[in-house]
Amino acid sequence: MSIRTSMHGQWSSRLIFILAATGSSVGLGNIWKFPYMAGQNGGGAFVLVYLICIFMIGAPLLMAETLIGRRGRQSPINSLETLAWDEGRSRSWRMVGVIGILASWLIISFYSVVAGWTLAYSVRMGTGALDGVTAAGATSIFNELIADPERLLAWHTIFMVLTVAVVSRGVRSGLEQAVRVLMPLLFMLLLFLVGYSALKGDFTQTVDFLFTVDINAITPATVLMALGHAFFTLSLGMGAIMIYGSYLPADASIPRVTIQVMLMDTLVALLAGLAIFPIVFTNDLPLTKEVGLVFQTLPVAFGQMPGGMFFGMLFFILLVFAALTSAISLLEPIVAWLVESLSLKRVHAAIMAGFSSWVLGIVMLLSFNHWAFEFDFLGQTRANGLFDMFDLVTTTFLLPVGGFATAVFVGWILSKLVVIDELGGHGVFFRVWYFLIRYAAPLAVALIFLNAIEVV
Ligand code: PFF
């Protein structure tokens, strides 16, 4: 079993890893991104492909990344380099970690801007500003927010400071408790919202929209979007899971913990869809609402229910925490690498990484107002300039490339003995997983990618 220890510490138990990894994967990707992507990409067709990608590619990769982390016990870049070296292979495998860290850095910059919106909405709910709001009112309130760079900057700054503060103290202190209490609360509130939407909104149309598959709506672009989102939502291809895996106790079963994380993440995304679409349909909102969807629908539901402002405030505060537990996992691999490579103190590394993403975040928030421009991507028009570009470059390019390379690394570079040693077994489950990681996952990712850019 494990032959190294991490200089950054270790989770106190297997459960804490599950909580932390769930905290990383459950975030804005599930509640903000999944519903609007499903809306944009044809509902059921997208959902089906997304679920297939999660089970056939995402889940096996989640295990693979955790394995690399626990075996290497360092930041993703250094773990990959060390493990490749152990096998007598090229040290350039570290580049896979570099791609991951680059992706994290780009993602955190726009993630923080959107997390800022959730902060703004917690306050708006708390002050009753959205009481009784109509669908049209909610839309114009959202549009006003994103048109105002100063307000966006303030919220983005607050969120980034919070993230840096948590990461500087070390992910363990504070995080463990926060995730243990807040995640179940968020889950319960989501269930409550689904119940409310089912009673008040058009639930039949929602189920039909999300789960009836129109085969013709499955285009190469939809498939690539779904694949990219599967990576994004499970925090794959960025080093987040690798670094969390590097803190995993040696005796924890990797398959068991990762499957729990994957199931929780998928459930939360589906619940978010079931909560949001009934409101979309009863209020005749267009499905192409894109980035504003959750902010233009849920306030309508909260605005009309008794005690809605209180529940709304609670919901958005919990969403802030979900975003925070994801953001810290984006910053952590960068910080761990800076600490290892430049011998920086954790606080200094966290400030450096946070500050540079904060600066990049300013470009992101200007994409909604002063620097807004439209462009076409795989047949869809995007309205938010560089924000959309960064999102698309990371989710449809960097993450699949990182995921592909990770699968090849674990399937072909690491010796089978090392893999078996970490996963502890060679039963049917292992054989299926190994087949997926060696053949199915890399091939599927490559084909989906090449197909979308019309090479094959
Ligand atoms: N998985 C997170 C979400 O769905 O919101 C986002 C994320 C976190 C992506 C950490 C990548 C990552 F490394």
Short mmCIF file of C-alpha atoms and ligand atoms in Angstrom, two decimals:
data_model
loop_
_atom_site.label_atom_id
_atom_site.label_comp_id
_atom_site.label_asym_id
_atom_site.label_seq_id
_atom_site.Cartn_x
_atom_site.Cartn_y
_atom_site.Cartn_z
CA MET A 1 0.00 0.00 0.00
CA SER A 2 0.97 3.66 0.23
CA ILE A 3 4.69 4.20 0.12
CA ARG A 4 4.74 7.97 0.67
CA THR A 5 3.23 10.55 2.97
CA SER A 6 2.06 14.01 1.99
CA MET A 7 3.89 17.06 3.34
CA HIS A 8 0.53 18.86 3.39
CA GLY A 9 -1.20 16.45 5.81
CA GLN A 10 -3.96 13.89 5.56
CA TRP A 11 -7.76 13.73 5.99
CA SER A 12 -8.69 12.44 9.41
CA SER A 13 -10.89 9.72 7.92
CA ARG A 14 -12.34 8.20 4.81
CA LEU A 15 -15.60 10.01 5.52
CA ILE A 16 -13.87 13.36 5.43
CA PHE A 17 -12.51 12.58 1.98
CA ILE A 18 -16.03 11.76 0.82
CA LEU A 19 -17.30 15.03 2.27
CA ALA A 20 -14.47 17.08 0.81
CA ALA A 21 -14.67 15.48 -2.62
CA THR A 22 -18.46 15.87 -2.61
CA GLY A 23 -17.92 19.48 -1.58
CA SER A 24 -15.62 19.87 -4.56
CA SER A 25 -17.90 18.25 -7.08
CA VAL A 26 -21.25 19.61 -5.90
CA GLY A 27 -21.28 23.31 -6.68
CA LEU A 28 -22.35 25.85 -9.24
CA GLY A 29 -21.81 23.20 -11.90
CA ASN A 30 -24.82 21.28 -10.62
CA ILE A 31 -27.19 24.06 -9.73
CA TRP A 32 -26.20 26.90 -12.05
CA LYS A 33 -24.63 25.21 -15.06
CA PHE A 34 -26.36 21.87 -15.50
CA PRO A 35 -29.91 23.28 -15.86
CA TYR A 36 -28.99 25.94 -18.38
CA MET A 37 -26.86 23.56 -20.42
CA ALA A 38 -29.69 21.04 -20.49
CA GLY A 39 -32.03 23.83 -21.59
CA GLN A 40 -29.69 24.96 -24.31
CA ASN A 41 -28.83 21.54 -25.66
CA GLY A 42 -32.20 19.91 -26.11
CA GLY A 43 -33.14 18.60 -22.63
CA GLY A 44 -33.43 14.79 -22.58
CA ALA A 45 -30.85 14.24 -25.30
CA PHE A 46 -28.27 16.18 -23.30
CA VAL A 47 -29.25 14.56 -20.00
CA LEU A 48 -28.94 11.06 -21.43
CA VAL A 49 -25.50 11.65 -22.94
CA TYR A 50 -24.40 13.41 -19.76
CA LEU A 51 -25.44 10.44 -17.62
CA ILE A 52 -23.66 7.99 -19.93
CA CYS A 53 -20.51 10.15 -19.77
CA ILE A 54 -20.72 10.27 -15.97
CA PHE A 55 -21.03 6.52 -15.56
CA MET A 56 -18.77 5.28 -18.34
CA ILE A 57 -16.04 7.92 -18.34
CA GLY A 58 -16.40 10.20 -15.32
CA ALA A 59 -16.70 7.56 -12.61
CA PRO A 60 -13.73 5.49 -13.83
CA LEU A 61 -11.65 8.67 -14.09
CA LEU A 62 -12.66 9.76 -10.63
CA MET A 63 -11.12 6.54 -9.36
CA ALA A 64 -8.06 6.98 -11.57
CA GLU A 65 -7.38 10.52 -10.34
CA THR A 66 -7.83 9.55 -6.70
CA LEU A 67 -5.43 6.68 -7.24
CA ILE A 68 -2.75 8.92 -8.77
CA GLY A 69 -3.09 11.35 -5.89
CA ARG A 70 -2.85 8.74 -3.17
CA ARG A 71 0.07 6.95 -4.76
CA GLY A 72 2.00 10.16 -5.46
CA ARG A 73 1.03 12.07 -2.29
CA GLN A 74 2.03 15.41 -3.82
CA SER A 75 0.53 18.15 -5.97
CA PRO A 76 -0.79 16.78 -9.29
CA ILE A 77 2.24 17.98 -11.27
CA ASN A 78 4.74 16.38 -8.91
CA SER A 79 2.69 13.22 -8.32
CA LEU A 80 2.52 12.53 -12.04
CA GLU A 81 6.21 13.20 -12.47
CA THR A 82 7.17 10.94 -9.55
CA LEU A 83 4.92 8.07 -10.60
CA ALA A 84 6.14 8.22 -14.20
CA TRP A 85 9.72 8.20 -12.91
CA ASP A 86 8.97 5.20 -10.66
CA GLU A 87 7.90 3.34 -13.79
CA GLY A 88 11.00 4.42 -15.71
CA ARG A 89 8.92 6.62 -17.99
CA SER A 90 9.33 10.21 -19.15
CA ARG A 91 9.06 12.93 -16.58
CA SER A 92 7.11 14.96 -19.11
CA TRP A 93 3.95 13.30 -17.83
CA ARG A 94 4.00 16.21 -15.40
CA MET A 95 2.55 18.23 -18.30
CA VAL A 96 -0.81 16.57 -17.65
CA GLY A 97 -0.72 18.20 -14.23
CA VAL A 98 0.29 21.49 -15.80
CA ILE A 99 -2.75 21.41 -18.11
CA GLY A 100 -4.92 20.68 -15.08
CA ILE A 101 -3.52 23.57 -13.11
CA LEU A 102 -3.95 25.91 -16.04
CA ALA A 103 -7.58 24.80 -16.34
CA SER A 104 -8.15 25.33 -12.59
CA TRP A 105 -6.72 28.79 -12.76
CA LEU A 106 -8.93 29.77 -15.69
CA ILE A 107 -12.02 28.20 -14.17
CA ILE A 108 -11.66 29.77 -10.76
CA SER A 109 -11.62 33.23 -12.33
CA PHE A 110 -15.10 32.88 -13.83
CA TYR A 111 -16.36 30.61 -11.07
CA SER A 112 -15.70 33.34 -8.54
CA VAL A 113 -17.67 35.88 -10.58
CA VAL A 114 -20.73 33.60 -10.67
CA ALA A 115 -20.30 32.73 -7.00
CA GLY A 116 -20.40 36.50 -6.45
CA TRP A 117 -23.88 36.55 -7.98
CA THR A 118 -25.02 33.97 -5.44
CA LEU A 119 -23.66 36.19 -2.67
CA ALA A 120 -25.59 39.13 -4.12
CA TYR A 121 -28.77 37.06 -4.24
CA SER A 122 -28.42 35.94 -0.61
CA VAL A 123 -28.44 39.58 0.41
CA ARG A 124 -31.32 40.45 -1.92
CA MET A 125 -33.41 37.63 -0.48
CA GLY A 126 -32.44 38.61 3.06
CA THR A 127 -33.55 42.20 2.55
CA GLY A 128 -36.81 41.15 0.90
CA ALA A 129 -35.89 42.89 -2.36
CA LEU A 130 -37.25 40.00 -4.39
CA ASP A 131 -40.52 39.57 -2.49
CA GLY A 132 -43.39 38.88 -4.91
CA VAL A 133 -41.13 39.26 -7.92
CA THR A 134 -42.55 38.26 -11.32
CA ALA A 135 -40.65 36.40 -14.02
CA ALA A 136 -40.14 39.60 -16.01
CA GLY A 137 -39.03 41.43 -12.86
CA ALA A 138 -36.51 38.72 -11.97
CA THR A 139 -35.05 38.90 -15.47
CA SER A 140 -34.58 42.63 -15.39
CA ILE A 141 -33.09 42.51 -11.88
CA PHE A 142 -30.55 39.95 -13.05
CA ASN A 143 -29.72 41.95 -16.16
CA GLU A 144 -29.19 45.04 -14.06
CA LEU A 145 -26.73 43.17 -11.84
CA ILE A 146 -24.55 41.89 -14.66
CA ALA A 147 -24.58 45.26 -16.38
CA ASP A 148 -22.90 46.85 -13.39
CA PRO A 149 -19.16 46.03 -13.30
CA GLU A 150 -18.59 47.77 -9.97
CA ARG A 151 -21.09 45.63 -8.12
CA LEU A 152 -19.81 42.51 -9.84
CA LEU A 153 -16.29 43.42 -8.82
CA ALA A 154 -17.29 43.89 -5.20
CA TRP A 155 -18.97 40.46 -4.97
CA HIS A 156 -16.21 38.74 -6.92
CA THR A 157 -13.64 40.24 -4.56
CA ILE A 158 -15.50 39.13 -1.45
CA PHE A 159 -15.80 35.59 -2.74
CA MET A 160 -12.14 35.36 -3.73
CA VAL A 161 -11.03 36.67 -0.33
CA LEU A 162 -13.16 34.01 1.37
CA THR A 163 -11.62 31.29 -0.82
CA VAL A 164 -8.07 32.45 -0.16
CA ALA A 165 -8.79 32.68 3.56
CA VAL A 166 -9.96 29.06 3.75
CA VAL A 167 -7.13 27.71 1.61
CA SER A 168 -4.48 29.60 3.61
CA ARG A 169 -5.61 27.90 6.80
CA GLY A 170 -5.28 24.49 5.17
CA VAL A 171 -8.25 22.78 3.61
CA ARG A 172 -8.86 20.57 6.59
CA SER A 173 -9.57 23.04 9.33
CA GLY A 174 -13.02 24.44 8.96
CA LEU A 175 -13.82 22.66 5.77
CA GLU A 176 -14.63 19.36 7.40
CA GLN A 177 -17.25 20.82 9.70
CA ALA A 178 -18.72 23.08 7.05
CA VAL A 179 -19.27 20.29 4.58
CA ARG A 180 -20.67 17.90 7.16
CA VAL A 181 -23.48 20.26 8.14
CA LEU A 182 -24.11 22.41 5.10
CA MET A 183 -24.20 19.81 2.35
CA PRO A 184 -27.10 17.84 3.85
CA LEU A 185 -28.94 21.13 4.45
CA LEU A 186 -28.55 22.17 0.83
CA PHE A 187 -29.75 18.78 -0.24
CA MET A 188 -32.86 19.04 1.93
CA LEU A 189 -33.67 22.52 0.66
CA LEU A 190 -33.35 21.29 -2.90
CA LEU A 191 -35.76 18.46 -2.18
CA PHE A 192 -38.17 20.96 -0.68
CA LEU A 193 -37.86 23.15 -3.78
CA VAL A 194 -38.54 20.21 -6.06
CA GLY A 195 -41.69 19.50 -4.02
CA TYR A 196 -42.78 23.12 -4.26
CA SER A 197 -42.11 23.32 -7.99
CA ALA A 198 -43.96 20.05 -8.54
CA LEU A 199 -47.04 21.48 -6.82
CA LYS A 200 -46.96 24.93 -8.35
CA GLY A 201 -45.24 24.46 -11.68
CA ASP A 202 -45.54 22.29 -14.73
CA PHE A 203 -43.92 19.14 -13.48
CA THR A 204 -45.17 16.82 -16.22
CA GLN A 205 -43.65 18.99 -18.91
CA THR A 206 -40.40 19.10 -16.91
CA VAL A 207 -40.12 15.33 -16.63
CA ASP A 208 -40.94 15.08 -20.28
CA PHE A 209 -38.33 17.69 -21.18
CA LEU A 210 -35.55 16.23 -19.05
CA PHE A 211 -36.13 12.54 -19.62
CA THR A 212 -37.68 12.07 -23.04
CA VAL A 213 -34.90 11.60 -25.51
CA ASP A 214 -35.19 12.93 -29.01
CA ILE A 215 -32.43 11.03 -30.76
CA ASN A 216 -32.21 13.67 -33.48
CA ALA A 217 -31.24 16.27 -30.91
CA ILE A 218 -28.03 14.37 -30.15
CA THR A 219 -25.48 16.23 -32.25
CA PRO A 220 -21.67 15.96 -32.05
CA ALA A 221 -21.66 19.34 -30.35
CA THR A 222 -24.22 18.23 -27.73
CA VAL A 223 -22.13 15.17 -26.98
CA LEU A 224 -18.97 17.22 -26.51
CA MET A 225 -20.83 19.68 -24.27
CA ALA A 226 -22.19 16.81 -22.16
CA LEU A 227 -18.77 15.20 -21.89
CA GLY A 228 -17.13 18.47 -20.91
CA HIS A 229 -19.79 19.10 -18.33
CA ALA A 230 -19.38 15.61 -16.89
CA PHE A 231 -15.71 16.49 -16.27
CA PHE A 232 -16.55 19.91 -14.88
CA THR A 233 -19.19 18.69 -12.47
CA LEU A 234 -17.03 15.87 -11.10
CA SER A 235 -14.05 18.25 -10.81
CA LEU A 236 -12.05 16.05 -13.18
CA GLY A 237 -9.09 16.88 -15.37
CA MET A 238 -8.01 19.74 -13.12
CA GLY A 239 -6.05 18.19 -10.34
CA ALA A 240 -8.69 18.86 -7.69
CA ILE A 241 -9.51 15.22 -7.14
CA MET A 242 -5.83 14.24 -7.41
CA ILE A 243 -4.86 16.60 -4.64
CA TYR A 244 -7.75 15.48 -2.44
CA GLY A 245 -6.77 11.88 -3.18
CA SER A 246 -3.26 12.67 -1.98
CA TYR A 247 -4.71 13.34 1.49
CA LEU A 248 -6.74 10.09 1.53
CA PRO A 249 -5.83 7.60 4.25
CA ALA A 250 -4.11 4.48 2.96
CA ASP A 251 -6.79 2.07 4.16
CA ALA A 252 -9.78 3.71 2.44
CA SER A 253 -11.33 1.86 -0.48
CA ILE A 254 -11.03 4.10 -3.53
CA PRO A 255 -13.92 2.52 -5.51
CA ARG A 256 -16.28 2.81 -2.57
CA VAL A 257 -15.56 6.46 -1.78
CA THR A 258 -15.54 7.67 -5.38
CA ILE A 259 -18.84 6.00 -6.27
CA GLN A 260 -20.54 7.76 -3.38
CA VAL A 261 -19.20 11.10 -4.57
CA MET A 262 -20.36 10.46 -8.13
CA LEU A 263 -23.87 9.45 -7.05
CA MET A 264 -24.34 12.50 -4.82
CA ASP A 265 -23.17 14.82 -7.55
CA THR A 266 -25.52 13.36 -10.14
CA LEU A 267 -28.48 13.41 -7.79
CA VAL A 268 -27.98 17.08 -6.94
CA ALA A 269 -27.81 18.06 -10.63
CA LEU A 270 -31.00 16.19 -11.45
CA LEU A 271 -32.79 17.70 -8.44
CA ALA A 272 -31.73 21.17 -9.55
CA GLY A 273 -33.21 20.48 -12.98
CA LEU A 274 -36.45 19.24 -11.43
CA ALA A 275 -36.66 22.35 -9.24
CA ILE A 276 -35.95 24.89 -11.96
CA PHE A 277 -37.76 23.73 -15.10
CA PRO A 278 -41.31 23.68 -13.70
CA ILE A 279 -40.87 27.41 -13.08
CA VAL A 280 -39.48 27.91 -16.57
CA PHE A 281 -42.49 26.21 -18.13
CA THR A 282 -45.29 27.76 -16.04
CA ASN A 283 -43.87 31.23 -16.61
CA ASP A 284 -43.20 30.69 -20.29
CA LEU A 285 -39.56 31.63 -19.88
CA PRO A 286 -37.38 30.92 -22.91
CA LEU A 287 -35.03 27.95 -22.49
CA THR A 288 -32.17 29.92 -23.91
CA LYS A 289 -31.78 31.97 -20.74
CA GLU A 290 -28.22 30.71 -20.52
CA VAL A 291 -26.13 31.89 -17.62
CA GLY A 292 -28.99 33.65 -15.84
CA LEU A 293 -31.40 30.71 -15.69
CA VAL A 294 -31.18 29.86 -11.99
CA PHE A 295 -31.18 33.55 -10.99
CA GLN A 296 -34.23 34.28 -13.10
CA THR A 297 -36.32 31.31 -12.05
CA LEU A 298 -35.80 30.46 -8.38
CA PRO A 299 -36.43 34.03 -7.15
CA VAL A 300 -39.87 33.76 -8.81
CA ALA A 301 -40.65 30.64 -6.80
CA PHE A 302 -39.26 32.07 -3.56
CA GLY A 303 -40.96 35.41 -4.24
CA GLN A 304 -44.36 33.77 -4.32
CA MET A 305 -44.21 31.28 -1.45
CA PRO A 306 -44.98 32.17 2.17
CA GLY A 307 -41.73 32.83 4.04
CA GLY A 308 -40.03 32.69 0.65
CA MET A 309 -37.49 35.40 1.36
CA PHE A 310 -36.18 33.45 4.34
CA PHE A 311 -35.95 30.18 2.43
CA GLY A 312 -34.49 31.99 -0.55
CA MET A 313 -31.81 33.57 1.59
CA LEU A 314 -30.99 30.21 3.13
CA PHE A 315 -30.83 28.57 -0.29
CA PHE A 316 -28.47 31.12 -1.77
CA ILE A 317 -26.26 31.12 1.34
CA LEU A 318 -25.96 27.36 1.03
CA LEU A 319 -25.17 27.77 -2.64
CA VAL A 320 -22.39 30.17 -1.67
CA PHE A 321 -20.97 27.46 0.57
CA ALA A 322 -21.30 24.83 -2.14
CA ALA A 323 -19.41 27.17 -4.47
CA LEU A 324 -16.81 27.86 -1.79
CA THR A 325 -16.08 24.18 -1.16
CA SER A 326 -15.61 23.80 -4.93
CA ALA A 327 -13.48 26.92 -5.32
CA ILE A 328 -11.08 25.87 -2.59
CA SER A 329 -10.53 22.59 -4.39
CA LEU A 330 -9.65 24.57 -7.52
CA LEU A 331 -7.11 26.67 -5.68
CA GLU A 332 -5.63 23.85 -3.59
CA PRO A 333 -3.66 22.04 -6.34
CA ILE A 334 -2.05 25.32 -7.40
CA VAL A 335 -1.20 26.21 -3.82
CA ALA A 336 0.19 22.76 -3.03
CA TRP A 337 2.39 22.97 -6.12
CA LEU A 338 3.67 26.46 -5.23
CA VAL A 339 4.46 25.28 -1.70
CA GLU A 340 6.33 22.21 -2.96
CA SER A 341 8.18 23.85 -5.80
CA LEU A 342 8.99 27.33 -4.55
CA SER A 343 9.03 26.48 -0.84
CA LEU A 344 6.51 29.25 -0.29
CA LYS A 345 4.48 29.46 2.87
CA ARG A 346 0.91 28.24 2.35
CA VAL A 347 -0.53 31.69 3.08
CA HIS A 348 1.72 33.37 0.53
CA ALA A 349 1.03 30.74 -2.09
CA ALA A 350 -2.74 31.09 -1.53
CA ILE A 351 -2.56 34.87 -1.85
CA MET A 352 -0.49 34.63 -5.03
CA ALA A 353 -2.79 32.12 -6.69
CA GLY A 354 -5.92 33.93 -5.51
CA PHE A 355 -4.70 37.35 -6.58
CA SER A 356 -3.84 36.25 -10.09
CA SER A 357 -7.23 34.56 -10.56
CA TRP A 358 -8.91 37.63 -9.13
CA VAL A 359 -7.26 39.81 -11.80
CA LEU A 360 -8.37 37.41 -14.50
CA GLY A 361 -11.85 37.48 -12.95
CA ILE A 362 -12.05 41.19 -13.73
CA VAL A 363 -11.81 40.34 -17.43
CA MET A 364 -14.58 37.80 -16.87
CA LEU A 365 -16.97 40.23 -15.25
CA LEU A 366 -16.37 42.87 -17.92
CA SER A 367 -17.52 40.29 -20.47
CA PHE A 368 -21.10 40.94 -19.38
CA ASN A 369 -21.01 44.67 -19.95
CA HIS A 370 -18.21 46.86 -21.34
CA TRP A 371 -16.40 44.07 -23.19
CA ALA A 372 -19.42 42.01 -24.23
CA PHE A 373 -19.35 40.52 -27.73
CA GLU A 374 -21.03 37.65 -29.52
CA PHE A 375 -19.44 34.73 -31.31
CA ASP A 376 -20.43 31.37 -32.74
CA PHE A 377 -19.24 28.10 -31.29
CA LEU A 378 -20.15 24.75 -32.83
CA GLY A 379 -23.32 26.23 -34.26
CA GLN A 380 -24.47 28.08 -31.13
CA THR A 381 -24.32 31.83 -30.57
CA ARG A 382 -22.59 32.93 -27.38
CA ALA A 383 -23.26 36.37 -26.00
CA ASN A 384 -20.76 36.80 -23.21
CA GLY A 385 -17.43 37.26 -24.97
CA LEU A 386 -14.38 36.15 -23.05
CA PHE A 387 -16.41 34.64 -20.21
CA ASP A 388 -17.98 32.14 -22.59
CA MET A 389 -14.68 31.60 -24.37
CA PHE A 390 -12.86 30.68 -21.17
CA ASP A 391 -15.70 28.43 -20.15
CA LEU A 392 -15.73 26.68 -23.53
CA VAL A 393 -11.96 26.38 -23.86
CA THR A 394 -11.69 24.77 -20.45
CA THR A 395 -14.75 22.50 -20.53
CA THR A 396 -14.65 21.39 -24.13
CA PHE A 397 -10.90 21.33 -24.65
CA LEU A 398 -8.60 21.37 -21.61
CA LEU A 399 -10.67 19.04 -19.43
CA PRO A 400 -11.22 16.36 -22.10
CA VAL A 401 -7.52 16.52 -23.02
CA GLY A 402 -6.54 16.22 -19.35
CA GLY A 403 -9.04 13.39 -18.83
CA PHE A 404 -7.78 11.53 -21.88
CA ALA A 405 -4.18 11.79 -20.73
CA THR A 406 -5.08 10.71 -17.20
CA ALA A 407 -6.82 7.60 -18.52
CA VAL A 408 -3.82 6.75 -20.69
CA PHE A 409 -1.49 7.30 -17.76
CA VAL A 410 -3.34 4.99 -15.40
CA GLY A 411 -4.23 2.46 -18.10
CA TRP A 412 -0.90 2.23 -19.88
CA ILE A 413 1.92 3.92 -17.97
CA LEU A 414 1.33 2.80 -14.40
CA SER A 415 2.06 -0.87 -13.99
CA LYS A 416 -0.93 -3.07 -13.27
CA LEU A 417 0.62 -4.13 -9.97
CA VAL A 418 0.66 -0.57 -8.69
CA VAL A 419 -2.93 -0.09 -9.78
CA ILE A 420 -4.06 -3.29 -8.09
CA ASP A 421 -2.12 -2.38 -4.98
CA GLU A 422 -3.98 0.93 -4.69
CA LEU A 423 -7.41 -0.36 -5.62
CA GLY A 424 -7.03 -3.56 -3.68
CA GLY A 425 -8.62 -6.23 -5.86
CA HIS A 426 -8.95 -7.95 -9.16
CA GLY A 427 -12.58 -9.08 -9.21
CA VAL A 428 -15.12 -8.40 -11.93
CA PHE A 429 -15.51 -4.79 -10.84
CA PHE A 430 -11.79 -4.22 -11.23
CA ARG A 431 -11.73 -5.83 -14.65
CA VAL A 432 -14.61 -3.72 -15.93
CA TRP A 433 -12.99 -0.58 -14.56
CA TYR A 434 -9.61 -1.43 -16.05
CA PHE A 435 -11.17 -2.04 -19.44
CA LEU A 436 -12.99 1.30 -19.26
CA ILE A 437 -9.87 3.19 -18.26
CA ARG A 438 -7.55 1.51 -20.80
CA TYR A 439 -9.78 1.37 -23.84
CA ALA A 440 -13.28 2.76 -23.56
CA ALA A 441 -12.60 6.10 -21.85
CA PRO A 442 -9.64 7.30 -23.96
CA LEU A 443 -11.26 6.13 -27.18
CA ALA A 444 -14.61 7.71 -26.37
CA VAL A 445 -13.06 11.02 -25.33
CA ALA A 446 -10.91 11.15 -28.46
CA LEU A 447 -13.80 10.28 -30.77
CA ILE A 448 -16.23 12.71 -29.18
CA PHE A 449 -13.69 15.47 -29.42
CA LEU A 450 -12.64 14.80 -33.00
CA ASN A 451 -16.23 14.31 -34.06
CA ALA A 452 -17.30 17.66 -32.67
CA ILE A 453 -14.55 19.52 -34.46
CA GLU A 454 -15.46 17.60 -37.59
CA VAL A 455 -12.24 15.67 -38.03
CA VAL A 456 -14.01 12.30 -37.98
N1 PFF B 1 -17.29 20.55 -9.72
C1 PFF B 1 -17.55 21.93 -9.42
C2 PFF B 1 -18.99 22.23 -9.73
O1 PFF B 1 -19.68 21.39 -10.32
O2 PFF B 1 -19.42 23.32 -9.41
C3 PFF B 1 -16.65 22.86 -10.13
C4 PFF B 1 -15.22 22.49 -10.07
C5 PFF B 1 -14.58 22.35 -8.85
C6 PFF B 1 -14.57 22.21 -11.20
C7 PFF B 1 -13.27 21.95 -8.79
C8 PFF B 1 -13.28 21.80 -11.15
C9 PFF B 1 -12.63 21.65 -9.95
F1 PFF B 1 -11.40 21.28 -9.94
#
